[in-house]
Amino acid sequence: MSDQDAVFGKRGNRDLSVVNPNGRGTIDGTRRSGPVRQGHAGDPFLIGENMTGGYGKGADILHDCTIAVERGQIAVIVGPNGAGKSTAMKAIFGMLNLRKGSVRLDGRDITALNPQDRVKAGMGFVPQVNNIFPSMTVEENLEMGAFIRKDDIRRTMEQVYDLFPAVAAKRRQAAGELSGGQRQQVAVGRALMTQPSVLMLDEPTAGVSPIVMDELFDRIIAIARGGLPVLMVEQNAKQAMMIADKAYVLVQGANAHTGTGHELMQNDEVRRTFLGG
Amino acid sequence: MDILNALVAFLNFVFIPAAAYGAQLALGALGVTLIYAILRFSNFAHGDTMAFGTAITILVTWGLQSLGISLGPLPTALLALPFGIAATALLVLGTDRAVYRFYRAQKAAPIIFVMASVGVMFVMNGLTRLLIGVDEQRFDDGARFIIAVRDFREWSGLVEGLALRSTQALTVVVTVIVCAALFWFLNRTKSGKAMRAYSDNEDLALLSGIDPERVVRLTWIIAAGLMTIAGVLYGLDKSFRPFNYFQILLPIFAAAIVGGLGNPVGAIAGGFLVAFSEVAVTYPWVKVAGYLFPDWQPGGLLQLLGTEYKFAVSFVILIVVLLFRPTGLFRGKSV
Amino acid sequence: MSSNRQAAASSPWRAPVLFAILAALFVLEGTVRNGMFSGSWNTSLAILNMGLISAITALGVNMQWGYAGLFNTGVVGFLAIGGLAPVLVSLPPVEGAWAAGGPRLILSLLVGLGTLALARIVYGRTRKVWTVALVLLVGLVAYRWLFDPAVTAIEANDPARTGNIGGLGLPILLSWLVGGAFAAAAAWAVGKVALGLRSDYLAIATLGIGEIIVAVMRNEDWLARGVKNIAAIPRPVPYETELQQNPAFADFAAGWGFGVAEASGIWVKLCYMSLFLVVLLVIILLAELALKSPWGRMMRAIRDNETAAEAMGKDVTARHLQVFVLGSAVIGVAGAMMITLDGLLAPTSFNPLRYTFLIWVMVIVGGSGNNWGSVLGAVLIWFLWIKAEVWGPNLIGVLVGPLPDGDIKAHLLGSAPHMRFIAMGLVLLMVLRFAPRGLVPEK
Amino acid sequence: EDVKLGISLGFTGPLESMAPGMASGAELAMKEVTDSGLLLDGSTVTAVQGDSTCIDAAAATATVERLITAEGVKGIVGGMCSGEAIASLQNVAVPNGVVMISPSATSPALSTIEDNGLFFRTSPSDARQGEVMAEIMMEKGIQNAAITYTNNDYGKGLADAFASSFQEKGGTVTVNAAHDDGKADYSAEVAALAAAGGDALVVVGYVDQGGSGVVRAALDTGAFDTFVFPDGMVGQALVDNFGSEIDGSFGQNPAAEGEGREKFLAMAEEAGFDGTSAYSAEAYDAAALMMLSMAAAKSSDPNVWKNNVMDVANEPGEKILPGELAKGLEILNGGGDIDYVGASSIEMVGAGESAGVYREVSFDNGEMTVVGYR
Amino acid sequence: MIRVEDLHRHFGGFRAVDGASLTIETGSITGLIGPNGAGKSTLFNVIAGVLPPTSGRVFMDGEDITGLPPHALFHKGLLRTFQLAHEFSSMTVRENLMMVPGAQSGETIWKTWFQRGRIEREETALRRKADEVLDFLTIRHLTHEKAGNLSGGQKKLLELGRTMMVDAKVVFLDEVGAGVNRTLLMTIADAIIRLNKERGYTFCVIEHDMDFIGKLCDPVIVMAEGKVLAKGSASDIMQNEAVIEAYLGTGLKNKDMVGA
Ligand SMILES: Nc1ncnc2c1ncn2[C@@H]1O[C@H](COP(=O)(O)OP(=O)(O)OP(=O)(O)O)[C@@H](O)[C@H]1O
Ligand SMILES: Nc1ncnc2c1ncn2[C@@H]1O[C@H](COP(=O)(O)OP(=O)(O)OP(=O)(O)O)[C@@H](O)[C@H]1O
Ligand SMILES: [Mg+2]
Ligand SMILES: [Mg+2]
């Protein structure tokens, strides 16, 4: 089932019957990883440096863009729609080919790794869209989050359920049948299950109600303070800035402003043009 | 009223044959559905791959027979089956490597996969014929009947006879086992869940650390097993002729679609629905009615429609079923 | 991501170059004689003519799939029903058939249709299943009471030679239009029931309707003699034998340096070709006009996202029905043309591999959504389909050449005809590899 | 001169398992003639195969078009199924003036078609065989029978012919139902036949196609145990498939008294193929007829030798059996007259159709034995 | 404008909308808020004809529109946007807009054959209108981009843009704000107000951003567990204990750890 089917039922004839377009990916899963190289001394935990690139053969979207996050910190990316925030996240995750620049994690240069191997290297990611398995139950969604883990996952799962009680009540329901905000909670829950060494979230709070959003931010702070670096894109910029140790403003694929969340909040121009007054 | 004879006539001519045929279709549809759900296309090469697997199994069976190895009352082909599955798995994995992988990497439109599978169908079609020729081959041995008509008549003293071929029983039993195993695998094991996850959302599966190529390989191997088993059971029960394996593709697809493509329960239900509607709707009830109401002398055969329309009739039934269940027999979760 | 590649792949020269290559293939087939080509213009043109008919069929399928995303798996049925038209329209009337039961037959068909309509109205008014069932039952009995004797009488009318209801003796070209109308009517009925529901439903309904139409044509002898076939269907072009007896034509042929038999064949084929080309171009013109208009934009939107299109005020079901009927009508025209070209209606020949799946291959190889692509794909695939008959066995000859003589070699050589499929499959895979989005992709 | 003869049969498609046997039959005759060196001053005859697909009229037309206009064949053994045969005859053979002799197409439509005298067939006429079959059954005391026929013009034509002559003789046909070849399952058909009942089941089909499938299912369910087999079913394959299970059944196929068919079978065995496979003998006869007619006309031009086909096939003249083509050629070269009997006892009536003599066979103790000729 | 009476929509045993009754006054901008899973989108979908109700009625201007298909509602002037953007991904952004207006003569197939000139004129007008909308949404530079290639927020803008292509009576916006830059969101709010004032559109807006709701909406309806929990002005609602309890919350608990 694709996203829309959950609400609208299986109507229409498009592409179905003989082919099954639901859940097709955009990432080339057959690509093999290249070698891992030595990183630079004094790097942050995760850094995408001087990234330049775009989708397929199309024009460049990112222009010499640098994003980094330190251990135990929260880095937030903000910017207008279409600035390239999601693209930067994907670039860091190896989902598009960089023409220039490198991505380094924990002292290693992982620019040549494919996304699968980055997951194995400890990166966790919640994409902005299509971030759940719609026909699997909530519980199975979480299990899939823990796919590469070998240890007991029940404790982590309980923690996720504690965090999102609305979802816990629906653990046997197909995730595709949830409301928009509930799905978002499942998506974040899935990433938390991975117990990654760095967590990347693309607009985790889009569509969730204020009370849940607060919970979520709380949780993110707790996670980061526990030592797990968090890199996220946010449009709920005011709240995000409040908790950000480091904030990036992207405009047209390039770094426009960088600083601590507090600094940028003070900056009038940034506040007016990007954070909504 | 002679209920016993009526019942036996019904069992012998409608129920048992339709059940065996239904099980054969169900196994085929299961393979089609699996590939549809996980690799996202309808595999037109399914029938011809079934023929290939069966051909290999037949060759191995002959080899075993010439060595004097047999399974007693069971067909020797069961011993040869693993070889057939292995060879078919190698073939489909090779095909995947040579054909489909390219399109996967390209993210080609799914319909392109379908057309590529038509190309593969042609090639397999020729390959099987090069391997074993076009003629009919019989390779069943062991006991033919569990219940033979004559014995049944003697035993029961009824006018009507009842036959149960061992291959029919075998087909149904194997189908049940295979389905149960597949269910268990998909819903309970980690690899099975990974397959479902991949089917649901490829990118996210990859972001969860599931290796997509491994899922694809696994799918092909399971599909190869299903195809070979289906093909061999069908060949044991009927006979093996490569052309028939293309012809069976249509009912298999009908079964898979009516059950709800991508849904294993649906595939099974669809298989039985197609088989029973083919047999039951065109069945002339005159004999059964004769036993039930001995005084009634109907003029005709009490047949709804001639057998020449059997496939058409089964389609009408399918459509009517869908009218009342517009989402297919089983929608639920796709694989 | 893929969309960028799409744009890159469709250079404006692509289609013309590919068409030129295709034309070259036909010229080679007409002039060069070697292991690959036969060097006969007759062969070349014969392939081309059937290729053009395939192209029209492919256009119809492309309308349904390429424009609207409707998966029609019953192409064979619509071709067949179109093929009925030349028989019913253009064959001379059968003596005695009409008298034997014609009016009664028509009446029974009217009663049958009337029953269905009545059932529908009753259902609409009362919503009671039992009353509807009753109406249907009474209607069915009346229908069979009228129908069965009429059919028996007609089929008893000289069954070895005729036994069918016969035609109207009208011009054959008219039957092409009628073929389209037949198919459109069938499509309308199917679409009314099946469209607008879920996708698989349409696939299975069309698969079924294809089977049903063919089954009816095979088994209802009164209609078109069933499996006993109908031959000698009138032609819109002169007969070769007539041309051969025409001295003026013999001179004309000699002027071009052809034997009269050969020239007559070529001439007839050229006549057919012109007719087919006219039909093809008219259909393409109309289709392109529509496609390049807001209508085409709306169809693309519907194909792209039905839910959103519906919310934007487009009546998706009605549009689907429209394009389904139009596409089927085109397929029906092609069916009538094909039967005219064959001069024969043989219901046993309508099998889905050849008339549904091969057509699909044509559409997809050509590039779905693109009319010129469909034409290119159709003619090319048809050419390959025919040539594979020669290439396959030649290929195996080359392949087993180095093998030592023996059983295996003999077996392989004996299986040479099956290389037809292998060759076809390999070529198809190669074309798809070279152009994974079709030869001329939709822009 | 090297005379080319085309063989246009359905090497792929539903009847693909019958085509190789037929092609071998035709090639056997050509080889025999070539080896004799007696045709038209030592001409050789080569076969050019074409795949008619049996069901695709357009593909068959293209194939025959190639055989005639590109390969320049002087005659064609084929087509195999009536539809494609009609199409290729009308659209290619007649316009180009090339003879087609079909070993297997039996459609009545072919009798009435405008063929300019270019079409013949060596398969027997339905009407005659139907009558023979009805006669045999009556003699065996079978009063009511069920019929199943393969759903094409051969099956339909023969089944109808048989039904009417059986009823004329006082028999009852309980059901006359079709089966399709190459189908996945015949339970429905057998269920219907069994429900209708009858003392015997007449199986008008092909032995390596649906015919055997129906017999198999009928035996297994105990629906029938006596079967009647017309020409498409009678063959070694039947015995191989069913052995003694069909004891008590019987049938007939065209073959003259004298050793016509036996000789052909022996020759086929020597050449390494199964001569009993359906229509193999008829294909041999078709090719032989062509070459004999050429010899009689002293020309390989089909427009000339088409007029000799009837003479060569019918009385008066010396009877020629398979393996005696050299003898026949010699007589013709000497200006004599022959009556080609061949493997399937050719007798041309009307518009080039074969009338034929039938041999009656019965199945006992798992073997097929010849009972007599009629 | 819209009146909903005792509406129920159940999924299996689950009551997503459980007896909701509400009215949307003509000319108002009504806000609809509530916790995740409260049934807001489901309510929208029932009103917009995408889902049939289990029971209950929907009226528009006093006329019963329950169960009418979406395309019919569109022609009555009822438009909606989707929570998960439903763009026509293989069409360009401009085409996405141009396809919206109904009653285009170019959408009747025979007119495309015989009335080319008229279609051309209509197209030119439409193109101009589409470009105005694109300018307004600040995505004019994306005119020829395939809609599928837009960023998440840009797709949301496109959703909104489509409603501006025709003269609607009432527009349902399902979380236009989610994923849209806050500065731009305020511009959108201005636009909504302008459409409301100048063209008389009635709006019903689902949104989780309380700034946006506060700026825009009067009245605000709060849903929870499929029922209407409260209705009132934005400021009243934000004071409402029950609403704070169920929906708004009281802010971050971990404030102490921020910036540590
Ligand atoms: N197809 C479905 N099957 C089963 N339950 C469903 C289905 N669609 C929605 N639901 C349930 O109905 C409830 C209401 O969903 P709805 O989408 O209306 O919520 P919402 O108020 O829009 O929430 P959000 O703010 O998160 O978008 C949810 O709990 C959801 O799980
Ligand atoms: N798959 C794609 N192919 C081509 N171009 C794309 C693709 N996805 C996004 N783009 C383009 O890249 C640019 C940046 O997109 P991106 O998704 O990174 O924006 P964003 O900053 O995340 O915006 P938002 O806040 O709206 O999510 C946009 O202009 C968009 O048009
Ligand atoms: Mg984004
Ligand atoms: Mg919602």
Coordinates of N, CA, C and O and ligand atoms in Angstrom, one line a residue, chain A residues 55 61 80-87 128 203 235, chain C residues 1 4, chain E residues 142 145 149-154 179, ligand 2:
Chain A
Y55 N 21.1 15.9 -7.9 CA 20.4 14.6 -8.2 C 20.8 14.2 -9.7 O 20.6 14.9 -10.6
I61 N 22.8 21.2 -6.6 CA 21.8 21.8 -5.7 C 22.6 22.3 -4.5 O 22.3 23.3 -3.9
P80 N 15.0 28.3 4.0 CA 13.7 28.4 3.2 C 13.5 27.0 2.5 O 14.3 26.2 2.4
N81 N 12.2 26.9 2.1 CA 11.9 25.7 1.3 C 12.7 25.6 0.1 O 12.9 26.5 -0.7
G82 N 13.2 24.4 -0.2 CA 14.0 24.2 -1.4 C 15.4 24.7 -1.3 O 16.2 24.7 -2.3
A83 N 15.9 25.0 -0.1 CA 17.2 25.5 0.1 C 18.2 24.4 -0.1 O 19.4 24.6 -0.3
G84 N 17.8 23.1 0.1 CA 18.8 22.0 0.0 C 19.0 21.4 1.3 O 20.0 20.6 1.4
K85 N 18.2 21.6 2.3 CA 18.4 21.0 3.6 C 18.3 19.5 3.5 O 19.3 18.7 3.9
S86 N 17.2 19.0 2.9 CA 17.1 17.5 2.8 C 18.2 17.0 1.9 O 18.7 15.9 2.1
T87 N 18.5 17.7 0.9 CA 19.6 17.3 0.0 C 20.9 17.1 0.7 O 21.6 16.2 0.5
Q128 N 12.5 12.8 5.3 CA 11.4 13.7 5.5 C 10.1 13.1 5.1 O 9.0 13.3 5.7
E203 N 13.2 17.0 9.6 CA 11.9 17.5 10.0 C 11.1 16.5 10.9 O 10.0 16.1 10.5
Q235 N 11.7 23.0 10.7 CA 11.0 24.2 10.3 C 10.4 24.9 11.5 O 10.1 26.1 11.5
Chain C
M1 N 15.0 11.3 -9.6 CA 16.3 11.1 -10.2 C 16.2 10.6 -11.6 O 16.8 11.1 -12.5
N4 N 15.5 13.0 -14.6 CA 16.5 13.8 -15.3 C 17.1 12.9 -16.4 O 17.4 13.5 -17.5
Chain E
L142 N 10.7 27.8 -10.5 CA 10.5 26.4 -10.6 C 9.4 26.1 -11.7 O 9.0 24.9 -11.8
E145 N 10.0 23.0 -13.7 CA 10.6 21.9 -12.9 C 9.5 20.8 -12.8 O 8.3 21.1 -12.7
N149 N 10.1 16.7 -8.4 CA 11.4 17.1 -7.9 C 11.4 18.2 -6.9 O 12.5 18.6 -6.5
L150 N 10.3 18.6 -6.5 CA 10.2 19.7 -5.6 C 10.6 19.3 -4.2 O 10.5 18.1 -3.8
S151 N 11.0 20.2 -3.3 CA 11.3 19.8 -2.0 C 9.9 19.7 -1.2 O 8.9 20.1 -1.7
G152 N 10.0 19.1 -0.1 CA 8.8 18.8 0.7 C 7.9 20.1 0.9 O 6.7 20.1 0.6
G153 N 8.5 21.2 1.2 CA 7.8 22.4 1.5 C 7.2 23.0 0.2 O 6.1 23.5 0.2
Q154 N 8.0 22.9 -0.9 CA 7.6 23.5 -2.1 C 6.3 22.7 -2.6 O 5.4 23.4 -3.2
G179 N 6.1 21.6 7.5 CA 7.2 21.6 6.6 C 7.5 22.8 5.8 O 8.3 22.9 4.9
Ligands
LIG2 N1 14.8 14.1 -6.7 C1 15.1 15.3 -7.1 N2 15.5 15.5 -8.3 C2 15.9 16.7 -8.8 N3 15.8 17.8 -8.0 C3 15.4 17.7 -6.8 C4 15.0 16.4 -6.2 N4 14.6 16.6 -5.0 C5 14.8 17.9 -4.7 N5 15.2 18.6 -5.8 C6 15.5 20.0 -5.9 O1 16.5 20.4 -5.0 C7 16.2 21.6 -4.3 C8 16.5 21.4 -2.8 O2 15.5 20.4 -2.3 P1 15.5 19.9 -0.8 O3 14.5 18.8 -0.8 O4 16.9 19.6 -0.4 O5 15.0 21.2 -0.1 P2 14.7 21.4 1.4 O6 15.7 22.5 1.8 O7 14.7 20.2 2.2 O8 13.3 22.1 1.4 P3 12.0 21.8 2.4 O9 12.1 22.6 3.6 O10 10.9 22.3 1.6 O11 12.0 20.4 2.7 C9 14.8 22.0 -4.7 O12 14.9 23.1 -5.5 C10 14.3 20.8 -5.4 O13 13.6 21.3 -6.5

